Amino acid sequence: MPSQLDNIKNSLDEANASKDFKIEIINYSQNLEKKGLPIIFSLPDLSFKIGLPFHVIQEILKNKSNHYKTFKIQKKTGGHRWITSPDEQLKRIQRWIYENILKNVPEHDCSFGFVNERSIIDNAKKHVNQDTILNIDLYRFFDSIEQKRVAGVFKHLGYQPNLAYSMAELLTAKMSRAYWKEIEDEKVLSDTFIEECPQILPQGSPASPRIANFIAHSLDTRMAKLAKKLDVNYSRYADDLSFSGDYKKLPSIKTLRKIIMNEGFFLNEKKVKYFKRSHRQIVTGVVVNDRISVPREFKEKLRTELYHCIKKGPAAHLNWLMSNKDFKIKTNYRDHLLGKACFVYAVEPETGKDFLEMYNQIKWEL
């Protein structure tokens, strides 16, 4: 069966294209094919490959705000996160770009978030049995990535500039005045960035995590080199960066801040934490002192929740929880509990098995 490149060459011959044009198109196509990426020439070509009429994509680009729903969710650590979720049509486009383009791009060895066959547990294992853990956080990881940087991803992969910008347009969102007022009040992002109010990477798109990882690849490379030079460990899970080793060898916050800003990101100054070996050390929610384990209070709370769901029924227990103003309402309590039990099972199989057995005793209302 002829490859896409063979078909392109045949089409060029049939069209009696000029030699220079043939060379340009074949070189462009070969570059993408060598990287395992689909050969796409234009936005109409992209719409054809996705299986959508071109006028549908044109309408989305013209009225993009109508294809996003924006809302806030509470964060465990306090405050809230803005979620900008695409509708089904736009999500179909974004998922196609993720599955066919972004998924084929290699990830950095030190990146563990949103990566197939890597997890929070793999990330935590890099920091077991260390003298000191240093955890830092990137401020508004997705939000600090604007449309021109997203276009840069596709240009770097080899796509035509106009197509790269069109794909970036399909993968970013315009935020509200209320959002930018909140950003301005936090006084972290640069005044220039805020004044421009650029379209940014939305939290809620299936493509956003992989794009963010791609853009952070240079950051990971520099941090990994620094860690190797200092003889300490480094890993990143989404916006959480962790270093571990001898306290005296850990990089200074000043050095880390400089690298982060140089790479177009911002340090969340409020989330810089050191964990000495004499205290409980945690990396992305996992205790790493002598071995990986789940924090005791997490297991105790989960056991209590499962017990009351078995005894009183999940609906009655959820109603009781929701009467507590500190309880963060979950859209799907059943999946929420199962996710917690599976997390424990992944870290501590024996304890997790007990939790899953308790979960299976719950009589869920159909």
Short mmCIF file of C-alpha atoms in Angstrom, two decimals:
data_model
loop_
_atom_site.label_atom_id
_atom_site.label_comp_id
_atom_site.label_asym_id
_atom_site.label_seq_id
_atom_site.Cartn_x
_atom_site.Cartn_y
_atom_site.Cartn_z
CA MET A 1 0.00 0.00 0.00
CA PRO A 2 1.54 3.35 -1.02
CA SER A 3 2.49 5.72 1.79
CA GLN A 4 1.17 9.25 2.11
CA LEU A 5 4.49 10.51 0.76
CA ASP A 6 4.17 8.25 -2.31
CA ASN A 7 0.70 9.65 -2.97
CA ILE A 8 2.04 13.20 -2.65
CA LYS A 9 4.82 12.46 -5.15
CA ASN A 10 2.31 10.96 -7.61
CA SER A 11 0.03 13.98 -7.23
CA LEU A 12 2.93 16.32 -7.94
CA ASP A 13 3.83 14.36 -11.09
CA GLU A 14 0.22 14.34 -12.28
CA ALA A 15 -0.04 18.10 -11.69
CA ASN A 16 3.17 18.63 -13.68
CA ALA A 17 4.52 20.72 -10.80
CA SER A 18 7.77 22.63 -11.22
CA LYS A 19 11.01 21.06 -9.99
CA ASP A 20 11.52 23.65 -7.22
CA PHE A 21 7.97 23.22 -5.97
CA LYS A 22 8.36 19.42 -5.96
CA ILE A 23 11.57 19.66 -3.95
CA GLU A 24 9.98 22.02 -1.42
CA ILE A 25 6.88 19.85 -0.91
CA ILE A 26 8.82 16.55 -0.77
CA ASN A 27 11.36 17.93 1.73
CA TYR A 28 8.55 19.26 3.91
CA SER A 29 6.73 15.93 3.78
CA GLN A 30 9.82 13.80 4.40
CA ASN A 31 10.73 15.87 7.46
CA LEU A 32 7.31 15.20 9.03
CA GLU A 33 7.25 11.54 7.98
CA LYS A 34 10.68 10.89 9.57
CA LYS A 35 9.31 12.18 12.87
CA GLY A 36 6.26 9.94 12.63
CA LEU A 37 3.96 12.94 12.20
CA PRO A 38 1.02 13.30 9.81
CA ILE A 39 1.75 15.32 6.67
CA ILE A 40 -0.55 18.35 6.72
CA PHE A 41 -0.24 21.33 4.40
CA SER A 42 -3.03 23.69 5.41
CA LEU A 43 -6.07 24.20 7.61
CA PRO A 44 -8.45 22.75 4.96
CA ASP A 45 -6.13 19.72 4.76
CA LEU A 46 -6.28 19.38 8.58
CA SER A 47 -10.09 19.51 8.53
CA PHE A 48 -10.15 16.80 5.85
CA LYS A 49 -7.91 14.52 7.92
CA ILE A 50 -10.00 15.08 11.05
CA GLY A 51 -13.14 14.34 9.07
CA LEU A 52 -14.85 17.68 9.63
CA PRO A 53 -16.15 20.07 6.95
CA PHE A 54 -13.84 23.06 6.62
CA HIS A 55 -16.67 25.50 7.34
CA VAL A 56 -17.06 23.93 10.79
CA ILE A 57 -13.47 24.80 11.72
CA GLN A 58 -13.90 28.26 10.20
CA GLU A 59 -16.97 28.86 12.38
CA ILE A 60 -15.14 27.68 15.50
CA LEU A 61 -12.25 30.06 14.84
CA LYS A 62 -14.65 32.92 14.18
CA ASN A 63 -16.71 32.37 17.36
CA LYS A 64 -14.25 30.49 19.55
CA SER A 65 -15.57 31.85 22.87
CA ASN A 66 -18.91 30.15 22.16
CA HIS A 67 -17.15 26.78 22.05
CA TYR A 68 -15.66 27.01 25.56
CA LYS A 69 -17.28 26.79 28.97
CA THR A 70 -15.30 28.41 31.78
CA PHE A 71 -15.81 27.72 35.49
CA LYS A 72 -13.83 27.57 38.73
CA ILE A 73 -13.07 24.56 40.91
CA GLN A 74 -11.74 24.53 44.45
CA LYS A 75 -8.14 23.40 44.97
CA LYS A 76 -7.14 21.12 47.85
CA THR A 77 -4.48 23.61 48.89
CA GLY A 78 -6.94 26.51 48.96
CA GLY A 79 -8.05 28.98 46.34
CA HIS A 80 -9.45 27.84 43.02
CA ARG A 81 -8.46 26.89 39.50
CA TRP A 82 -10.02 28.23 36.29
CA ILE A 83 -11.15 25.42 33.99
CA THR A 84 -11.85 26.30 30.36
CA SER A 85 -13.45 23.26 28.76
CA PRO A 86 -14.10 22.94 24.99
CA ASP A 87 -17.42 21.70 23.61
CA GLU A 88 -17.57 18.37 21.78
CA GLN A 89 -16.76 19.78 18.33
CA LEU A 90 -13.68 21.67 19.46
CA LYS A 91 -12.65 18.83 21.77
CA ARG A 92 -12.77 16.46 18.78
CA ILE A 93 -10.28 18.68 16.93
CA GLN A 94 -8.02 19.05 19.96
CA ARG A 95 -8.09 15.31 20.67
CA TRP A 96 -7.16 14.53 17.05
CA ILE A 97 -4.17 16.87 17.25
CA TYR A 98 -3.15 15.24 20.53
CA GLU A 99 -3.56 11.64 19.32
CA ASN A 100 -1.97 12.10 15.90
CA ILE A 101 0.69 14.74 16.48
CA LEU A 102 1.50 15.51 20.12
CA LYS A 103 1.36 11.93 21.36
CA ASN A 104 4.20 11.04 18.95
CA VAL A 105 6.58 13.62 20.41
CA PRO A 106 9.12 12.12 22.89
CA GLU A 107 8.95 13.29 26.52
CA HIS A 108 11.88 14.32 28.69
CA ASP A 109 13.14 11.54 30.99
CA CYS A 110 12.58 13.78 34.04
CA SER A 111 8.96 14.59 33.16
CA PHE A 112 6.35 12.33 34.78
CA GLY A 113 3.04 14.20 34.54
CA PHE A 114 0.62 13.43 31.68
CA VAL A 115 3.04 10.85 30.26
CA ASN A 116 1.92 7.34 29.28
CA GLU A 117 3.31 4.60 31.53
CA ARG A 118 4.65 7.17 34.04
CA SER A 119 2.91 8.19 37.23
CA ILE A 120 3.05 10.14 40.48
CA ILE A 121 4.57 7.02 42.02
CA ASP A 122 7.38 6.82 39.45
CA ASN A 123 8.04 10.50 40.11
CA ALA A 124 8.19 9.96 43.88
CA LYS A 125 10.52 6.94 43.61
CA LYS A 126 13.31 9.21 42.36
CA HIS A 127 13.44 10.86 45.78
CA VAL A 128 13.26 7.96 48.25
CA ASN A 129 15.69 7.81 51.17
CA GLN A 130 17.28 11.26 50.69
CA ASP A 131 18.65 13.74 53.21
CA THR A 132 16.46 16.65 52.05
CA ILE A 133 13.61 17.19 49.59
CA LEU A 134 13.07 20.57 47.92
CA ASN A 135 9.67 21.02 46.29
CA ILE A 136 8.86 24.08 44.19
CA ASP A 137 5.85 24.97 42.11
CA LEU A 138 5.38 26.77 38.80
CA TYR A 139 2.85 29.59 39.05
CA ARG A 140 -0.14 29.01 36.74
CA PHE A 141 1.70 26.49 34.56
CA PHE A 142 -0.87 26.34 31.71
CA ASP A 143 -1.98 29.95 32.03
CA SER A 144 1.52 31.32 31.44
CA ILE A 145 1.71 29.63 28.01
CA GLU A 146 0.33 31.97 25.37
CA GLN A 147 -0.71 31.31 21.78
CA LYS A 148 2.57 32.30 20.10
CA ARG A 149 4.47 29.73 22.21
CA VAL A 150 1.97 27.05 21.20
CA ALA A 151 2.47 27.99 17.54
CA GLY A 152 6.19 27.64 18.16
CA VAL A 153 5.65 24.00 19.12
CA PHE A 154 4.21 23.14 15.70
CA LYS A 155 6.77 25.22 13.81
CA HIS A 156 9.52 23.38 15.71
CA LEU A 157 7.96 20.06 14.69
CA GLY A 158 8.21 21.14 11.06
CA TYR A 159 4.75 22.41 10.14
CA GLN A 160 4.22 25.43 7.90
CA PRO A 161 4.05 28.70 9.92
CA ASN A 162 0.49 29.55 8.84
CA LEU A 163 -0.71 26.05 9.74
CA ALA A 164 1.19 26.19 13.05
CA TYR A 165 -0.60 29.41 14.01
CA SER A 166 -3.97 27.97 12.95
CA MET A 167 -3.45 24.92 15.15
CA ALA A 168 -2.36 27.16 18.02
CA GLU A 169 -5.58 29.13 17.54
CA LEU A 170 -7.57 25.90 17.86
CA LEU A 171 -5.72 24.91 21.03
CA THR A 172 -5.86 28.17 23.02
CA ALA A 173 -8.63 30.17 24.66
CA LYS A 174 -9.48 33.82 25.26
CA MET A 175 -10.06 34.47 28.96
CA SER A 176 -12.54 36.86 30.58
CA ARG A 177 -11.88 40.24 32.15
CA ALA A 178 -12.58 38.71 35.57
CA TYR A 179 -9.81 36.19 35.00
CA TRP A 180 -7.27 38.86 34.01
CA LYS A 181 -8.29 41.06 36.95
CA GLU A 182 -7.52 38.14 39.26
CA ILE A 183 -4.15 37.59 37.58
CA GLU A 184 -3.35 41.29 37.90
CA ASP A 185 -4.19 41.27 41.62
CA GLU A 186 -1.83 38.35 42.23
CA LYS A 187 1.10 40.43 40.88
CA VAL A 188 3.17 37.51 39.57
CA LEU A 189 2.92 37.57 35.76
CA SER A 190 4.63 40.48 34.02
CA ASP A 191 2.68 43.69 33.36
CA THR A 192 3.35 43.28 29.63
CA PHE A 193 1.83 39.79 29.62
CA ILE A 194 -1.26 40.98 31.49
CA GLU A 195 -1.71 44.06 29.28
CA GLU A 196 -1.66 41.88 26.17
CA CYS A 197 -4.30 39.49 27.59
CA PRO A 198 -3.08 36.77 25.19
CA GLN A 199 -5.01 33.66 24.35
CA ILE A 200 -3.61 30.94 26.60
CA LEU A 201 -3.47 27.18 27.02
CA PRO A 202 -6.82 26.13 28.54
CA GLN A 203 -7.09 23.73 31.46
CA GLY A 204 -9.75 21.38 30.15
CA SER A 205 -8.36 20.67 26.69
CA PRO A 206 -7.09 17.11 26.01
CA ALA A 207 -4.08 18.59 24.19
CA SER A 208 -2.95 21.13 26.80
CA PRO A 209 -0.92 18.82 29.09
CA ARG A 210 1.24 17.48 26.25
CA ILE A 211 1.81 20.96 24.83
CA ALA A 212 2.83 22.25 28.27
CA ASN A 213 5.27 19.36 28.65
CA PHE A 214 6.76 20.06 25.22
CA ILE A 215 7.28 23.73 26.06
CA ALA A 216 8.78 22.78 29.45
CA HIS A 217 11.25 20.37 27.78
CA SER A 218 13.99 23.01 27.74
CA LEU A 219 13.30 23.78 31.40
CA ASP A 220 13.64 20.06 32.24
CA THR A 221 16.90 19.84 30.30
CA ARG A 222 18.43 22.76 32.18
CA MET A 223 17.19 21.56 35.56
CA ALA A 224 18.44 18.02 34.91
CA LYS A 225 21.90 19.33 33.93
CA LEU A 226 22.01 21.49 37.05
CA ALA A 227 20.98 18.54 39.24
CA LYS A 228 23.65 16.33 37.69
CA LYS A 229 26.30 19.00 38.24
CA LEU A 230 25.29 19.33 41.90
CA ASP A 231 24.92 15.54 42.36
CA VAL A 232 21.25 15.71 43.36
CA ASN A 233 18.02 14.26 41.90
CA TYR A 234 15.44 16.14 39.82
CA SER A 235 11.97 15.39 38.48
CA ARG A 236 8.89 17.30 37.36
CA TYR A 237 5.26 16.28 37.61
CA ALA A 238 3.26 18.94 35.71
CA ASP A 239 3.88 22.15 37.67
CA ASP A 240 5.57 20.43 40.64
CA LEU A 241 9.38 20.37 40.54
CA SER A 242 11.32 18.26 43.06
CA PHE A 243 15.00 18.09 43.97
CA SER A 244 16.52 15.76 46.53
CA GLY A 245 19.89 14.96 48.02
CA ASP A 246 22.32 16.44 50.51
CA TYR A 247 20.93 19.74 51.80
CA LYS A 248 24.18 21.60 51.10
CA LYS A 249 24.14 20.45 47.46
CA LEU A 250 20.59 21.50 46.60
CA PRO A 251 20.29 24.40 44.14
CA SER A 252 19.55 27.86 45.52
CA ILE A 253 16.10 29.33 45.03
CA LYS A 254 17.74 32.31 43.35
CA THR A 255 19.29 30.04 40.71
CA LEU A 256 16.04 28.13 40.18
CA ARG A 257 14.02 31.32 39.90
CA LYS A 258 16.41 32.66 37.26
CA ILE A 259 16.19 29.49 35.13
CA ILE A 260 12.40 29.33 35.46
CA MET A 261 11.93 32.95 34.39
CA ASN A 262 14.45 32.55 31.57
CA GLU A 263 12.34 29.66 30.27
CA GLY A 264 9.17 31.77 30.27
CA PHE A 265 7.65 30.41 33.47
CA PHE A 266 7.18 31.86 36.96
CA LEU A 267 8.05 30.50 40.40
CA ASN A 268 5.20 30.24 42.90
CA GLU A 269 7.05 31.79 45.85
CA LYS A 270 4.39 30.59 48.31
CA LYS A 271 5.02 26.92 47.52
CA VAL A 272 8.75 26.56 48.14
CA LYS A 273 9.15 23.77 50.72
CA TYR A 274 12.08 21.89 52.24
CA PHE A 275 11.58 18.51 53.92
CA LYS A 276 14.41 17.24 56.11
CA ARG A 277 14.85 13.54 56.76
CA SER A 278 13.95 14.01 60.44
CA HIS A 279 10.42 14.97 59.32
CA ARG A 280 7.94 13.40 56.93
CA GLN A 281 9.09 13.95 53.34
CA ILE A 282 6.44 14.19 50.62
CA VAL A 283 6.74 14.36 46.84
CA THR A 284 3.49 14.80 44.83
CA GLY A 285 1.40 13.43 47.68
CA VAL A 286 3.56 10.37 48.36
CA VAL A 287 5.73 9.89 51.48
CA VAL A 288 9.32 9.06 50.45
CA ASN A 289 11.38 8.89 53.68
CA ASP A 290 12.51 5.24 53.60
CA ARG A 291 10.10 3.88 51.02
CA ILE A 292 7.07 5.15 49.14
CA SER A 293 3.87 5.18 51.20
CA VAL A 294 0.56 7.02 51.47
CA PRO A 295 0.22 9.67 54.21
CA ARG A 296 -1.44 8.15 57.27
CA GLU A 297 -4.19 10.80 57.51
CA PHE A 298 -5.15 10.18 53.87
CA LYS A 299 -5.70 6.47 54.59
CA GLU A 300 -7.56 7.15 57.84
CA LYS A 301 -9.91 9.61 56.14
CA LEU A 302 -10.54 7.22 53.25
CA ARG A 303 -11.23 4.30 55.60
CA THR A 304 -13.75 6.45 57.48
CA GLU A 305 -15.48 7.53 54.27
CA LEU A 306 -15.75 3.95 53.00
CA TYR A 307 -17.05 2.74 56.38
CA HIS A 308 -19.85 5.34 56.49
CA CYS A 309 -20.78 4.69 52.85
CA ILE A 310 -21.20 1.01 53.70
CA LYS A 311 -23.20 1.66 56.89
CA LYS A 312 -25.33 4.66 55.90
CA GLY A 313 -25.28 4.46 52.12
CA PRO A 314 -23.26 6.75 49.84
CA ALA A 315 -26.07 9.27 49.24
CA ALA A 316 -26.65 9.88 52.96
CA HIS A 317 -22.93 10.15 53.66
CA LEU A 318 -22.36 12.50 50.74
CA ASN A 319 -25.19 14.74 51.97
CA TRP A 320 -23.55 14.85 55.40
CA LEU A 321 -20.19 15.71 53.85
CA MET A 322 -21.73 18.48 51.76
CA SER A 323 -23.14 20.06 54.92
CA ASN A 324 -19.54 20.70 55.94
CA LYS A 325 -18.42 24.00 54.37
CA ASP A 326 -14.83 22.73 54.14
CA PHE A 327 -15.82 19.76 51.96
CA LYS A 328 -15.01 20.19 48.29
CA ILE A 329 -17.99 18.93 46.27
CA LYS A 330 -17.11 16.23 43.76
CA THR A 331 -19.00 15.86 40.49
CA ASN A 332 -18.83 12.07 40.74
CA TYR A 333 -18.39 10.85 44.29
CA ARG A 334 -18.32 7.20 43.22
CA ASP A 335 -15.34 7.70 40.92
CA HIS A 336 -13.75 10.01 43.48
CA LEU A 337 -13.72 7.25 46.12
CA LEU A 338 -12.55 4.60 43.64
CA GLY A 339 -9.72 6.85 42.51
CA LYS A 340 -8.54 7.27 46.10
CA ALA A 341 -8.67 3.51 46.72
CA CYS A 342 -6.74 2.82 43.49
CA PHE A 343 -4.12 5.40 44.45
CA VAL A 344 -3.51 3.61 47.76
CA TYR A 345 -3.42 0.26 45.95
CA ALA A 346 -0.77 1.54 43.53
CA VAL A 347 1.47 2.72 46.37
CA GLU A 348 0.64 0.14 49.08
CA PRO A 349 -0.94 -2.93 47.41
CA GLU A 350 -1.93 -4.77 50.61
CA THR A 351 -3.64 -1.77 52.21
CA GLY A 352 -5.15 -0.77 48.89
CA LYS A 353 -6.63 -4.25 48.46
CA ASP A 354 -8.50 -3.81 51.75
CA PHE A 355 -9.85 -0.44 50.62
CA LEU A 356 -11.03 -1.86 47.29
CA GLU A 357 -12.82 -4.68 49.12
CA MET A 358 -14.57 -2.09 51.30
CA TYR A 359 -15.45 -0.06 48.20
CA ASN A 360 -17.05 -3.12 46.59
CA GLN A 361 -19.33 -3.52 49.63
CA ILE A 362 -20.96 -0.13 49.01
CA LYS A 363 -24.48 -0.36 47.60
CA TRP A 364 -24.57 2.34 44.97
CA GLU A 365 -28.00 3.61 43.94
CA LEU A 366 -28.71 3.06 40.25
#
